[in-house]
Amino acid sequence: MTSRFEIHRFATIDSTNTWVMEQARNGAAEGLVAVAEEQTAGRGRLGRTWVSPPGGSLLMSLLLRPEGLPADKLHLATAAVAMSGADAVSLIADVQPSLKWPNDLLIGNRKLAGVLTEVEGVPPAVVVGIGINCTWPDELPAEIADVAIAANHVAGRPVHTEDVLDVLLETLATRLDGGWDAIAGEYRTRCETVGREVRVEMADGTFTGMATGVDEDGALIVMNDDGPRRVIAGDVIHVR
Ligand code: BTN
C-alpha cells in the first residue's frame, strides 16, 4: 500500500464524502481517505441518495488538493477515480465494468459503482467519493433491484472490499503521478459513452445526439442537429 494515503475506517458513518469535506475545511492534507462499512446518509450525484446494503460495498472518499487544476477540469478527478475503480474490480474480480460518462461503472445497463466529486474553497479541496458494490446478497433492496448489480453477482464468488481498495489506491496513485493530461487522454479512449446515441437531461432542458468524444477537460461532446455541444453537467442516458 502506498503511503501517500492516510486511511480512516468507520463501521458506520453518515457519508464518507461529508466527513472528508469537514476535515478538508479544517485543513486536512491531500491523501486523506475515509472508508466505511455502512453509510446512513450516502449521497449520489444531483442530490440523490446512495443506497447500499450494510457491508459488502467499498464506500470510500479521498481528498485531493490538485495544484493548478482549473475548475473546469475537475471532471478529471472523477475520471481518475472511476478508471481506478474499474481497474481494481477487473483485477480482483475478473469483471470488466464499462465507464459511462461522467461517473458510472456499469455491467450491462446496471450500476456497479458511482463516483461523487465535490469541490469547496479556493484553492479547491476536491473530495472524490466512490461506492463499489462488491459482495451483495442476491436479493436487493426494492428501490435498486432493477438498476444495480454487485461484482459477486458476476464473478460468482465473494469480492472483498479491502482487496478492491488496495488496488484502487495503487492505480490511482500511479495515475495522479502521470498528470491530468494523461488522465484525460486515457478516459477519452475508455469512456464507453463515446460512440453512443445519448439523451442529455440538464436543468434547462433535454436533447439527444451522438456522443463523439471527451475533451481535454473531461467534458462530453455531443453532436446534434445544431452542431457539437459540450456537456459538463447533467444526466446522460445511453439511448443506443
Ligand atoms: C452517483 O452515482 O450518483 C455517485 C455515488 C457516490 C457514492 C459514494 S459512496 C462513498 C461516498 N460517500 C457518499 O456519500 N457518496 C460517495
Coordinates of C-alpha atoms in Angstrom, one line a residue, residues 1-10 19-20 23 27-35 60-63 165 169:
M1 CA 0.0 0.0 0.0
T2 CA 1.3 3.4 -0.9
S3 CA 1.9 5.8 2.0
R4 CA 0.5 8.9 0.2
F5 CA -2.9 8.0 1.6
E6 CA -4.0 8.2 5.2
I7 CA -6.9 5.9 5.7
H8 CA -9.6 6.3 8.4
R9 CA -12.0 3.5 8.8
F10 CA -15.6 3.7 10.1
W19 CA -16.6 13.6 6.7
V20 CA -13.7 14.1 4.4
Q23 CA -11.7 17.5 7.5
G27 CA -7.0 22.0 6.8
A28 CA -6.6 18.2 6.2
A29 CA -3.9 17.4 3.7
E30 CA -4.3 15.7 0.3
G31 CA -4.4 12.0 0.6
L32 CA -6.9 11.7 3.5
V33 CA -9.2 8.7 2.9
A34 CA -12.3 7.6 4.7
V35 CA -13.7 4.1 4.3
M60 CA -14.6 5.5 0.1
S61 CA -13.8 9.2 -0.2
L62 CA -10.5 10.8 -0.9
L63 CA -9.2 14.3 -0.5
L165 CA -9.5 -0.7 -2.1
L169 CA -5.4 3.4 -4.4

